Amino acid sequence: MSYIRQDKLDNDAINAFKAEAKVGILATISPDGLPHMTLITSIQAKDKKKLIWGQFSEGLSKENVKRNPKTGFLVLTNDRSFWRGKARWTHEMKEGEDYEKLNMMPMFRYNAYFGIHTVHYMDVVEAGPRERVPLAKILAGVLLTAIGKPGAKTGDQAKILRPWAESLFNRIDSIKFISWIGSDGFPSITPVIQSRAADSRRIVFSPAAFKGELETIPEGIKAAIFCMSMQAESVLVRGVFNGYKRFRGIKLGALDIDRVYNSMPPKQGQIFPEVRLEPAIKF
């Protein structure tokens, strides 16, 4: 990551994390050692050395942290500031002061259908200062990606992304983040808002924004891209990052999709490859 490393959050981050209206991304590691990401809006700083977040639905991230506690996090606020770092999951609680605090947040306090049932705790391993979303570079990246992506189509007519998910990647209001496992064994997160779907099998992006980080992603590594709208619609794709090539004269990174995961409540689950339904034989 491009920031100066330190092992604690600063006061700026602690105050920013209090906001309820924010984007919180948690990157975890799957049982097969691959990156996974999910939206965790309840993430808060308990103090400079510890993060907490509340669980109200089931999903792979909650299982992943118990198998491998190494995580990456990113928090984006409404003023286009963001903070990111790495943390180690330590334990969970189903009662106590933090449990009550998170359930008093308006999102959960006035919700008739669900509340937080578990609080997760993480020790901060690495954290950075406030960063700003580089709008000019992102707009340049969006334009360059749009010019080059028609030449990046795979030519394979077999669909992976469904039309809705493909359109979400190509919407002007969607935001995206890429994650991969670094040499330290922790997942890294970098915004890749400029990314677009070349077709239903490939995501491409210009490195115009966050160039220094995106160009360090090793070719051939498995990476994940989390895409969401501000209406909390989301989809996660994972695949092989095939490095940078020129498409229609434009340098683009390409991720060839081999897995699609629905991360939206109430029912998260794998979309591609399709999971075979087994008949119920025990009651």
PDB file of C-alpha atoms in Angstrom:
ATOM      1  CA  MET A   1       0.000   0.000   0.000  1.00  0.00           C
ATOM      2  CA  SER A   2       1.115   3.546  -0.644  1.00  0.00           C
ATOM      3  CA  TYR A   3       0.604   4.969   2.850  1.00  0.00           C
ATOM      4  CA  ILE A   4       3.066   5.262   5.727  1.00  0.00           C
ATOM      5  CA  ARG A   5       2.624   2.110   7.812  1.00  0.00           C
ATOM      6  CA  GLN A   6       1.720   2.291  11.471  1.00  0.00           C
ATOM      7  CA  ASP A   7       0.170  -0.222  13.824  1.00  0.00           C
ATOM      8  CA  LYS A   8      -2.728   1.882  15.076  1.00  0.00           C
ATOM      9  CA  LEU A   9      -5.547   4.112  13.888  1.00  0.00           C
ATOM     10  CA  ASP A  10      -5.244   7.880  14.211  1.00  0.00           C
ATOM     11  CA  ASN A  11      -7.925  10.098  15.763  1.00  0.00           C
ATOM     12  CA  ASP A  12      -9.093  11.157  12.297  1.00  0.00           C
ATOM     13  CA  ALA A  13      -9.927   7.558  11.419  1.00  0.00           C
ATOM     14  CA  ILE A  14     -11.594   6.831  14.767  1.00  0.00           C
ATOM     15  CA  ASN A  15     -13.961   9.776  14.313  1.00  0.00           C
ATOM     16  CA  ALA A  16     -14.680   8.964  10.663  1.00  0.00           C
ATOM     17  CA  PHE A  17     -15.531   5.343  11.426  1.00  0.00           C
ATOM     18  CA  LYS A  18     -18.359   6.500  13.716  1.00  0.00           C
ATOM     19  CA  ALA A  19     -20.441   7.525  10.695  1.00  0.00           C
ATOM     20  CA  GLU A  20     -23.308   5.163   9.978  1.00  0.00           C
ATOM     21  CA  ALA A  21     -23.563   6.226   6.318  1.00  0.00           C
ATOM     22  CA  LYS A  22     -20.276   4.858   5.027  1.00  0.00           C
ATOM     23  CA  VAL A  23     -18.904   2.051   2.916  1.00  0.00           C
ATOM     24  CA  GLY A  24     -16.964  -0.545   4.894  1.00  0.00           C
ATOM     25  CA  ILE A  25     -15.190  -3.310   2.981  1.00  0.00           C
ATOM     26  CA  LEU A  26     -13.700  -6.340   4.705  1.00  0.00           C
ATOM     27  CA  ALA A  27     -11.328  -8.619   2.777  1.00  0.00           C
ATOM     28  CA  THR A  28     -10.861 -12.129   4.122  1.00  0.00           C
ATOM     29  CA  ILE A  29      -9.158 -15.317   2.958  1.00  0.00           C
ATOM     30  CA  SER A  30     -11.135 -18.357   1.817  1.00  0.00           C
ATOM     31  CA  PRO A  31     -10.295 -21.917   2.940  1.00  0.00           C
ATOM     32  CA  ASP A  32      -8.391 -22.410  -0.335  1.00  0.00           C
ATOM     33  CA  GLY A  33      -6.275 -19.306   0.323  1.00  0.00           C
ATOM     34  CA  LEU A  34      -8.039 -16.918  -2.049  1.00  0.00           C
ATOM     35  CA  PRO A  35      -9.361 -13.366  -1.461  1.00  0.00           C
ATOM     36  CA  HIS A  36     -12.979 -12.679  -0.561  1.00  0.00           C
ATOM     37  CA  MET A  37     -14.681  -9.337   0.114  1.00  0.00           C
ATOM     38  CA  THR A  38     -17.924  -8.205   1.675  1.00  0.00           C
ATOM     39  CA  LEU A  39     -19.699  -4.994   2.672  1.00  0.00           C
ATOM     40  CA  ILE A  40     -19.547  -4.351   6.448  1.00  0.00           C
ATOM     41  CA  THR A  41     -21.155  -0.964   7.118  1.00  0.00           C
ATOM     42  CA  SER A  42     -21.143  -1.485  10.892  1.00  0.00           C
ATOM     43  CA  ILE A  43     -17.347  -1.458  11.199  1.00  0.00           C
ATOM     44  CA  GLN A  44     -16.235   0.849  14.021  1.00  0.00           C
ATOM     45  CA  ALA A  45     -13.032   1.712  15.874  1.00  0.00           C
ATOM     46  CA  LYS A  46     -13.274   0.589  19.497  1.00  0.00           C
ATOM     47  CA  ASP A  47      -9.966   2.359  20.106  1.00  0.00           C
ATOM     48  CA  LYS A  48      -6.716   3.011  18.234  1.00  0.00           C
ATOM     49  CA  LYS A  49      -5.758  -0.661  18.285  1.00  0.00           C
ATOM     50  CA  LYS A  50      -9.048  -2.487  17.864  1.00  0.00           C
ATOM     51  CA  LEU A  51     -11.908  -2.631  15.347  1.00  0.00           C
ATOM     52  CA  ILE A  52     -15.369  -4.075  15.906  1.00  0.00           C
ATOM     53  CA  TRP A  53     -18.174  -4.937  13.507  1.00  0.00           C
ATOM     54  CA  GLY A  54     -21.592  -6.462  13.819  1.00  0.00           C
ATOM     55  CA  GLN A  55     -23.006  -9.532  12.128  1.00  0.00           C
ATOM     56  CA  PHE A  56     -26.705  -9.673  11.241  1.00  0.00           C
ATOM     57  CA  SER A  57     -26.609 -12.137   8.338  1.00  0.00           C
ATOM     58  CA  GLU A  58     -24.610 -15.202   7.406  1.00  0.00           C
ATOM     59  CA  GLY A  59     -21.905 -15.296   4.754  1.00  0.00           C
ATOM     60  CA  LEU A  60     -18.454 -16.571   3.896  1.00  0.00           C
ATOM     61  CA  SER A  61     -16.540 -13.702   5.517  1.00  0.00           C
ATOM     62  CA  LYS A  62     -17.793 -14.674   8.967  1.00  0.00           C
ATOM     63  CA  GLU A  63     -16.602 -18.243   8.382  1.00  0.00           C
ATOM     64  CA  ASN A  64     -13.317 -17.196   6.779  1.00  0.00           C
ATOM     65  CA  VAL A  65     -12.067 -15.089   9.699  1.00  0.00           C
ATOM     66  CA  LYS A  66     -12.377 -18.032  12.064  1.00  0.00           C
ATOM     67  CA  ARG A  67     -10.205 -20.220   9.823  1.00  0.00           C
ATOM     68  CA  ASN A  68      -7.713 -17.499   8.909  1.00  0.00           C
ATOM     69  CA  PRO A  69      -7.791 -14.313  11.032  1.00  0.00           C
ATOM     70  CA  LYS A  70      -5.800 -12.176   8.572  1.00  0.00           C
ATOM     71  CA  THR A  71      -7.996  -9.466   7.032  1.00  0.00           C
ATOM     72  CA  GLY A  72      -7.822  -6.231   5.096  1.00  0.00           C
ATOM     73  CA  PHE A  73     -10.244  -3.333   5.605  1.00  0.00           C
ATOM     74  CA  LEU A  74     -11.261  -0.138   3.834  1.00  0.00           C
ATOM     75  CA  VAL A  75     -13.696   2.549   5.008  1.00  0.00           C
ATOM     76  CA  LEU A  76     -15.024   5.151   2.549  1.00  0.00           C
ATOM     77  CA  THR A  77     -17.036   8.142   3.819  1.00  0.00           C
ATOM     78  CA  ASN A  78     -19.459  10.455   2.037  1.00  0.00           C
ATOM     79  CA  ASP A  79     -16.857  13.195   1.541  1.00  0.00           C
ATOM     80  CA  ARG A  80     -14.818  10.819  -0.677  1.00  0.00           C
ATOM     81  CA  SER A  81     -12.201  10.213   2.012  1.00  0.00           C
ATOM     82  CA  PHE A  82     -11.068   6.695   2.780  1.00  0.00           C
ATOM     83  CA  TRP A  83      -8.884   4.790   5.210  1.00  0.00           C
ATOM     84  CA  ARG A  84      -7.499   1.290   4.870  1.00  0.00           C
ATOM     85  CA  GLY A  85      -5.285  -1.196   6.582  1.00  0.00           C
ATOM     86  CA  LYS A  86      -4.859  -4.737   7.817  1.00  0.00           C
ATOM     87  CA  ALA A  87      -6.196  -6.387  10.933  1.00  0.00           C
ATOM     88  CA  ARG A  88      -6.277  -9.743  12.708  1.00  0.00           C
ATOM     89  CA  TRP A  89      -9.595 -11.198  13.881  1.00  0.00           C
ATOM     90  CA  THR A  90      -9.428 -12.257  17.526  1.00  0.00           C
ATOM     91  CA  HIS A  91     -12.843 -13.293  18.848  1.00  0.00           C
ATOM     92  CA  GLU A  92     -16.609 -12.735  18.843  1.00  0.00           C
ATOM     93  CA  MET A  93     -19.180 -11.817  21.482  1.00  0.00           C
ATOM     94  CA  LYS A  94     -22.957 -12.237  21.606  1.00  0.00           C
ATOM     95  CA  GLU A  95     -23.575  -9.831  24.479  1.00  0.00           C
ATOM     96  CA  GLY A  96     -22.002  -6.924  26.306  1.00  0.00           C
ATOM     97  CA  GLU A  97     -21.425  -3.199  25.887  1.00  0.00           C
ATOM     98  CA  ASP A  98     -20.377  -3.313  22.239  1.00  0.00           C
ATOM     99  CA  TYR A  99     -23.279  -5.603  21.380  1.00  0.00           C
ATOM    100  CA  GLU A 100     -25.703  -3.077  22.865  1.00  0.00           C
ATOM    101  CA  LYS A 101     -23.920  -0.143  21.195  1.00  0.00           C
ATOM    102  CA  LEU A 102     -24.103  -1.589  17.689  1.00  0.00           C
ATOM    103  CA  ASN A 103     -27.730  -2.632  18.087  1.00  0.00           C
ATOM    104  CA  MET A 104     -28.584   0.962  19.057  1.00  0.00           C
ATOM    105  CA  MET A 105     -27.449   2.229  15.656  1.00  0.00           C
ATOM    106  CA  PRO A 106     -30.532   3.528  13.781  1.00  0.00           C
ATOM    107  CA  MET A 107     -30.043   0.966  10.999  1.00  0.00           C
ATOM    108  CA  PHE A 108     -30.624  -1.860  13.477  1.00  0.00           C
ATOM    109  CA  ARG A 109     -32.524  -0.192  16.318  1.00  0.00           C
ATOM    110  CA  TYR A 110     -35.570   0.559  14.161  1.00  0.00           C
ATOM    111  CA  ASN A 111     -35.400  -2.514  11.935  1.00  0.00           C
ATOM    112  CA  ALA A 112     -38.290  -4.875  12.559  1.00  0.00           C
ATOM    113  CA  TYR A 113     -36.699  -7.800  10.700  1.00  0.00           C
ATOM    114  CA  PHE A 114     -33.133  -8.191  11.910  1.00  0.00           C
ATOM    115  CA  GLY A 115     -30.584  -6.971  14.409  1.00  0.00           C
ATOM    116  CA  ILE A 116     -26.947  -7.670  15.127  1.00  0.00           C
ATOM    117  CA  HIS A 117     -26.526 -11.043  16.813  1.00  0.00           C
ATOM    118  CA  THR A 118     -22.715 -11.227  16.993  1.00  0.00           C
ATOM    119  CA  VAL A 119     -19.933  -8.664  17.465  1.00  0.00           C
ATOM    120  CA  HIS A 120     -16.545  -9.450  15.924  1.00  0.00           C
ATOM    121  CA  TYR A 121     -13.252  -8.037  17.230  1.00  0.00           C
ATOM    122  CA  MET A 122     -10.050  -7.383  15.279  1.00  0.00           C
ATOM    123  CA  ASP A 123      -6.619  -6.096  16.311  1.00  0.00           C
ATOM    124  CA  VAL A 124      -5.184  -3.438  13.999  1.00  0.00           C
ATOM    125  CA  VAL A 125      -1.948  -4.653  12.387  1.00  0.00           C
ATOM    126  CA  GLU A 126      -1.417  -1.851   9.892  1.00  0.00           C
ATOM    127  CA  ALA A 127      -3.318   1.374   9.205  1.00  0.00           C
ATOM    128  CA  GLY A 128      -2.909   4.448   7.105  1.00  0.00           C
ATOM    129  CA  PRO A 129      -3.983   8.087   7.218  1.00  0.00           C
ATOM    130  CA  ARG A 130      -6.860   9.684   5.378  1.00  0.00           C
ATOM    131  CA  GLU A 131      -6.685   9.301   1.594  1.00  0.00           C
ATOM    132  CA  ARG A 132      -8.786  11.087  -0.994  1.00  0.00           C
ATOM    133  CA  VAL A 133     -10.519   9.512  -3.981  1.00  0.00           C
ATOM    134  CA  PRO A 134      -8.601  10.914  -7.010  1.00  0.00           C
ATOM    135  CA  LEU A 135     -11.611  11.906  -9.116  1.00  0.00           C
ATOM    136  CA  ALA A 136      -9.675  13.304 -12.073  1.00  0.00           C
ATOM    137  CA  LYS A 137      -7.570  10.153 -12.425  1.00  0.00           C
ATOM    138  CA  ILE A 138     -10.624   7.930 -12.006  1.00  0.00           C
ATOM    139  CA  LEU A 139     -12.506   9.809 -14.729  1.00  0.00           C
ATOM    140  CA  ALA A 140      -9.487   9.421 -17.002  1.00  0.00           C
ATOM    141  CA  GLY A 141      -9.403   5.730 -16.148  1.00  0.00           C
ATOM    142  CA  VAL A 142     -13.118   5.330 -16.876  1.00  0.00           C
ATOM    143  CA  LEU A 143     -12.677   6.961 -20.299  1.00  0.00           C
ATOM    144  CA  LEU A 144      -9.615   4.888 -21.199  1.00  0.00           C
ATOM    145  CA  THR A 145     -11.312   1.681 -20.042  1.00  0.00           C
ATOM    146  CA  ALA A 146     -14.415   2.498 -22.094  1.00  0.00           C
ATOM    147  CA  ILE A 147     -12.292   3.040 -25.211  1.00  0.00           C
ATOM    148  CA  GLY A 148     -10.276  -0.142 -24.792  1.00  0.00           C
ATOM    149  CA  LYS A 149     -12.826  -2.618 -23.428  1.00  0.00           C
ATOM    150  CA  PRO A 150     -14.540  -3.527 -26.758  1.00  0.00           C
ATOM    151  CA  GLY A 151     -11.193  -4.927 -27.879  1.00  0.00           C
ATOM    152  CA  ALA A 152     -10.861  -6.922 -24.644  1.00  0.00           C
ATOM    153  CA  LYS A 153     -13.858  -9.197 -25.212  1.00  0.00           C
ATOM    154  CA  THR A 154     -13.028 -12.869 -24.757  1.00  0.00           C
ATOM    155  CA  GLY A 155     -15.068 -14.024 -27.752  1.00  0.00           C
ATOM    156  CA  ASP A 156     -16.471 -16.855 -25.634  1.00  0.00           C
ATOM    157  CA  GLN A 157     -20.244 -16.942 -25.911  1.00  0.00           C
ATOM    158  CA  ALA A 158     -20.726 -19.045 -22.758  1.00  0.00           C
ATOM    159  CA  LYS A 159     -21.982 -16.643 -20.093  1.00  0.00           C
ATOM    160  CA  ILE A 160     -20.612 -16.314 -16.576  1.00  0.00           C
ATOM    161  CA  LEU A 161     -21.919 -12.954 -15.311  1.00  0.00           C
ATOM    162  CA  ARG A 162     -25.666 -12.640 -15.577  1.00  0.00           C
ATOM    163  CA  PRO A 163     -26.946  -9.557 -17.446  1.00  0.00           C
ATOM    164  CA  TRP A 164     -27.844  -7.746 -14.208  1.00  0.00           C
ATOM    165  CA  ALA A 165     -24.362  -8.235 -12.734  1.00  0.00           C
ATOM    166  CA  GLU A 166     -22.667  -7.238 -15.991  1.00  0.00           C
ATOM    167  CA  SER A 167     -24.745  -4.062 -16.118  1.00  0.00           C
ATOM    168  CA  LEU A 168     -23.887  -3.298 -12.464  1.00  0.00           C
ATOM    169  CA  PHE A 169     -20.191  -3.337 -13.342  1.00  0.00           C
ATOM    170  CA  ASN A 170     -20.849  -0.915 -16.194  1.00  0.00           C
ATOM    171  CA  ARG A 171     -23.068   1.515 -14.297  1.00  0.00           C
ATOM    172  CA  ILE A 172     -21.657   5.008 -13.791  1.00  0.00           C
ATOM    173  CA  ASP A 173     -22.632   5.008 -10.103  1.00  0.00           C
ATOM    174  CA  SER A 174     -21.094   1.665  -9.138  1.00  0.00           C
ATOM    175  CA  ILE A 175     -17.900   1.504  -7.097  1.00  0.00           C
ATOM    176  CA  LYS A 176     -15.418  -1.348  -7.141  1.00  0.00           C
ATOM    177  CA  PHE A 177     -12.507  -2.674  -5.106  1.00  0.00           C
ATOM    178  CA  ILE A 178      -9.889  -5.264  -6.004  1.00  0.00           C
ATOM    179  CA  SER A 179      -8.208  -7.564  -3.497  1.00  0.00           C
ATOM    180  CA  TRP A 180      -5.355 -10.031  -3.667  1.00  0.00           C
ATOM    181  CA  ILE A 181      -3.193 -11.821  -1.105  1.00  0.00           C
ATOM    182  CA  GLY A 182       0.117 -10.069  -0.517  1.00  0.00           C
ATOM    183  CA  SER A 183       3.486 -11.588   0.307  1.00  0.00           C
ATOM    184  CA  ASP A 184       2.756 -11.022   4.031  1.00  0.00           C
ATOM    185  CA  GLY A 185      -0.277 -13.297   3.820  1.00  0.00           C
ATOM    186  CA  PHE A 186      -2.798 -10.460   4.343  1.00  0.00           C
ATOM    187  CA  PRO A 187      -5.361  -9.402   1.727  1.00  0.00           C
ATOM    188  CA  SER A 188      -4.833  -5.916   0.251  1.00  0.00           C
ATOM    189  CA  ILE A 189      -7.668  -3.682  -0.999  1.00  0.00           C
ATOM    190  CA  THR A 190      -7.363  -1.037  -3.717  1.00  0.00           C
ATOM    191  CA  PRO A 191     -10.213   0.983  -5.244  1.00  0.00           C
ATOM    192  CA  VAL A 192     -10.677   0.153  -8.908  1.00  0.00           C
ATOM    193  CA  ILE A 193     -13.746   2.276  -9.640  1.00  0.00           C
ATOM    194  CA  GLN A 194     -12.719   2.624 -13.292  1.00  0.00           C
ATOM    195  CA  SER A 195     -13.147  -1.109 -13.973  1.00  0.00           C
ATOM    196  CA  ARG A 196     -15.768  -2.319 -16.443  1.00  0.00           C
ATOM    197  CA  ALA A 197     -17.071  -5.613 -17.808  1.00  0.00           C
ATOM    198  CA  ALA A 198     -15.625  -6.251 -21.272  1.00  0.00           C
ATOM    199  CA  ASP A 199     -18.149  -9.079 -21.475  1.00  0.00           C
ATOM    200  CA  SER A 200     -19.675 -11.586 -19.081  1.00  0.00           C
ATOM    201  CA  ARG A 201     -16.324 -13.369 -18.615  1.00  0.00           C
ATOM    202  CA  ARG A 202     -13.766 -10.575 -18.184  1.00  0.00           C
ATOM    203  CA  ILE A 203     -13.358  -7.400 -16.100  1.00  0.00           C
ATOM    204  CA  VAL A 204     -10.879  -4.794 -17.370  1.00  0.00           C
ATOM    205  CA  PHE A 205      -9.489  -1.564 -15.940  1.00  0.00           C
ATOM    206  CA  SER A 206      -7.037   1.185 -16.772  1.00  0.00           C
ATOM    207  CA  PRO A 207      -4.313   1.778 -14.154  1.00  0.00           C
ATOM    208  CA  ALA A 208      -4.725   5.555 -14.558  1.00  0.00           C
ATOM    209  CA  ALA A 209      -5.919   5.768 -10.929  1.00  0.00           C
ATOM    210  CA  PHE A 210      -3.921   3.985  -8.182  1.00  0.00           C
ATOM    211  CA  LYS A 211      -1.335   3.132 -10.822  1.00  0.00           C
ATOM    212  CA  GLY A 212       1.479   2.399  -8.374  1.00  0.00           C
ATOM    213  CA  GLU A 213      -0.577  -0.235  -6.569  1.00  0.00           C
ATOM    214  CA  LEU A 214      -2.455  -1.789  -9.466  1.00  0.00           C
ATOM    215  CA  GLU A 215       0.738  -2.368 -11.426  1.00  0.00           C
ATOM    216  CA  THR A 216       2.211  -4.379  -8.548  1.00  0.00           C
ATOM    217  CA  ILE A 217      -0.510  -7.069  -8.763  1.00  0.00           C
ATOM    218  CA  PRO A 218       1.380 -10.190  -9.905  1.00  0.00           C
ATOM    219  CA  GLU A 219       0.325 -11.588 -13.255  1.00  0.00           C
ATOM    220  CA  GLY A 220      -1.344 -14.970 -12.865  1.00  0.00           C
ATOM    221  CA  ILE A 221      -2.460 -14.385  -9.273  1.00  0.00           C
ATOM    222  CA  LYS A 222      -6.030 -15.020  -8.157  1.00  0.00           C
ATOM    223  CA  ALA A 223      -7.791 -11.742  -7.356  1.00  0.00           C
ATOM    224  CA  ALA A 224     -11.321 -10.663  -6.432  1.00  0.00           C
ATOM    225  CA  ILE A 225     -13.321  -7.581  -7.411  1.00  0.00           C
ATOM    226  CA  PHE A 226     -16.249  -6.415  -5.294  1.00  0.00           C
ATOM    227  CA  CYS A 227     -18.783  -4.232  -7.129  1.00  0.00           C
ATOM    228  CA  MET A 228     -21.595  -2.318  -5.447  1.00  0.00           C
ATOM    229  CA  SER A 229     -24.022   0.527  -5.996  1.00  0.00           C
ATOM    230  CA  MET A 230     -24.922   3.117  -3.371  1.00  0.00           C
ATOM    231  CA  GLN A 231     -28.240   1.274  -3.015  1.00  0.00           C
ATOM    232  CA  ALA A 232     -26.215  -1.625  -1.539  1.00  0.00           C
ATOM    233  CA  GLU A 233     -26.658  -3.829  -4.612  1.00  0.00           C
ATOM    234  CA  SER A 234     -23.499  -5.901  -4.908  1.00  0.00           C
ATOM    235  CA  VAL A 235     -21.718  -8.790  -6.561  1.00  0.00           C
ATOM    236  CA  LEU A 236     -18.288 -10.355  -6.039  1.00  0.00           C
ATOM    237  CA  VAL A 237     -16.238 -11.922  -8.821  1.00  0.00           C
ATOM    238  CA  ARG A 238     -12.968 -13.802  -8.591  1.00  0.00           C
ATOM    239  CA  GLY A 239     -10.580 -15.056 -11.213  1.00  0.00           C
ATOM    240  CA  VAL A 240      -7.088 -14.948 -12.651  1.00  0.00           C
ATOM    241  CA  PHE A 241      -5.433 -11.575 -13.137  1.00  0.00           C
ATOM    242  CA  ASN A 242      -3.794 -11.863 -16.546  1.00  0.00           C
ATOM    243  CA  GLY A 243      -1.652  -8.754 -16.312  1.00  0.00           C
ATOM    244  CA  TYR A 244      -1.705  -5.724 -18.585  1.00  0.00           C
ATOM    245  CA  LYS A 245      -2.151  -5.765 -22.335  1.00  0.00           C
ATOM    246  CA  ARG A 246      -3.087  -3.211 -24.946  1.00  0.00           C
ATOM    247  CA  PHE A 247      -6.599  -3.343 -26.307  1.00  0.00           C
ATOM    248  CA  ARG A 248      -7.315  -0.873 -29.099  1.00  0.00           C
ATOM    249  CA  GLY A 249      -4.070   0.794 -28.120  1.00  0.00           C
ATOM    250  CA  ILE A 250      -5.136   1.246 -24.461  1.00  0.00           C
ATOM    251  CA  LYS A 251      -3.265  -0.417 -21.604  1.00  0.00           C
ATOM    252  CA  LEU A 252      -5.752  -2.381 -19.493  1.00  0.00           C
ATOM    253  CA  GLY A 253      -5.521  -4.944 -16.735  1.00  0.00           C
ATOM    254  CA  ALA A 254      -7.741  -7.995 -17.241  1.00  0.00           C
ATOM    255  CA  LEU A 255      -9.351 -10.314 -14.705  1.00  0.00           C
ATOM    256  CA  ASP A 256     -10.812 -13.478 -16.246  1.00  0.00           C
ATOM    257  CA  ILE A 257     -13.737 -14.571 -14.071  1.00  0.00           C
ATOM    258  CA  ASP A 258     -14.052 -18.115 -12.785  1.00  0.00           C
ATOM    259  CA  ARG A 259     -16.341 -17.525  -9.794  1.00  0.00           C
ATOM    260  CA  VAL A 260     -19.307 -15.276  -9.004  1.00  0.00           C
ATOM    261  CA  TYR A 261     -20.728 -14.814  -5.511  1.00  0.00           C
ATOM    262  CA  ASN A 262     -23.914 -13.055  -4.442  1.00  0.00           C
ATOM    263  CA  SER A 263     -23.047 -11.036  -1.328  1.00  0.00           C
ATOM    264  CA  MET A 264     -26.463  -9.410  -0.815  1.00  0.00           C
ATOM    265  CA  PRO A 265     -28.753 -10.373   2.067  1.00  0.00           C
ATOM    266  CA  PRO A 266     -30.893 -12.192   2.816  1.00  0.00           C
ATOM    267  CA  LYS A 267     -29.388 -15.166   0.949  1.00  0.00           C
ATOM    268  CA  GLN A 268     -25.712 -15.040   0.099  1.00  0.00           C
ATOM    269  CA  GLY A 269     -24.225 -17.753  -2.019  1.00  0.00           C
ATOM    270  CA  GLN A 270     -22.247 -18.875  -5.033  1.00  0.00           C
ATOM    271  CA  ILE A 271     -23.778 -18.073  -8.425  1.00  0.00           C
ATOM    272  CA  PHE A 272     -21.070 -19.465 -10.711  1.00  0.00           C
ATOM    273  CA  PRO A 273     -20.102 -22.248 -11.002  1.00  0.00           C
ATOM    274  CA  GLU A 274     -23.652 -23.258 -10.234  1.00  0.00           C
ATOM    275  CA  VAL A 275     -24.059 -25.210  -7.025  1.00  0.00           C
ATOM    276  CA  ARG A 276     -25.911 -28.445  -7.573  1.00  0.00           C
ATOM    277  CA  LEU A 277     -29.065 -28.760  -5.499  1.00  0.00           C
ATOM    278  CA  GLU A 278     -29.234 -31.958  -3.522  1.00  0.00           C
ATOM    279  CA  PRO A 279     -32.570 -33.505  -2.585  1.00  0.00           C
ATOM    280  CA  ALA A 280     -33.526 -33.520   1.085  1.00  0.00           C
ATOM    281  CA  ILE A 281     -33.445 -37.119   2.281  1.00  0.00           C
ATOM    282  CA  LYS A 282     -33.370 -36.508   6.041  1.00  0.00           C
ATOM    283  CA  PHE A 283     -36.055 -34.742   8.033  1.00  0.00           C
TER     284      PHE A 283
END
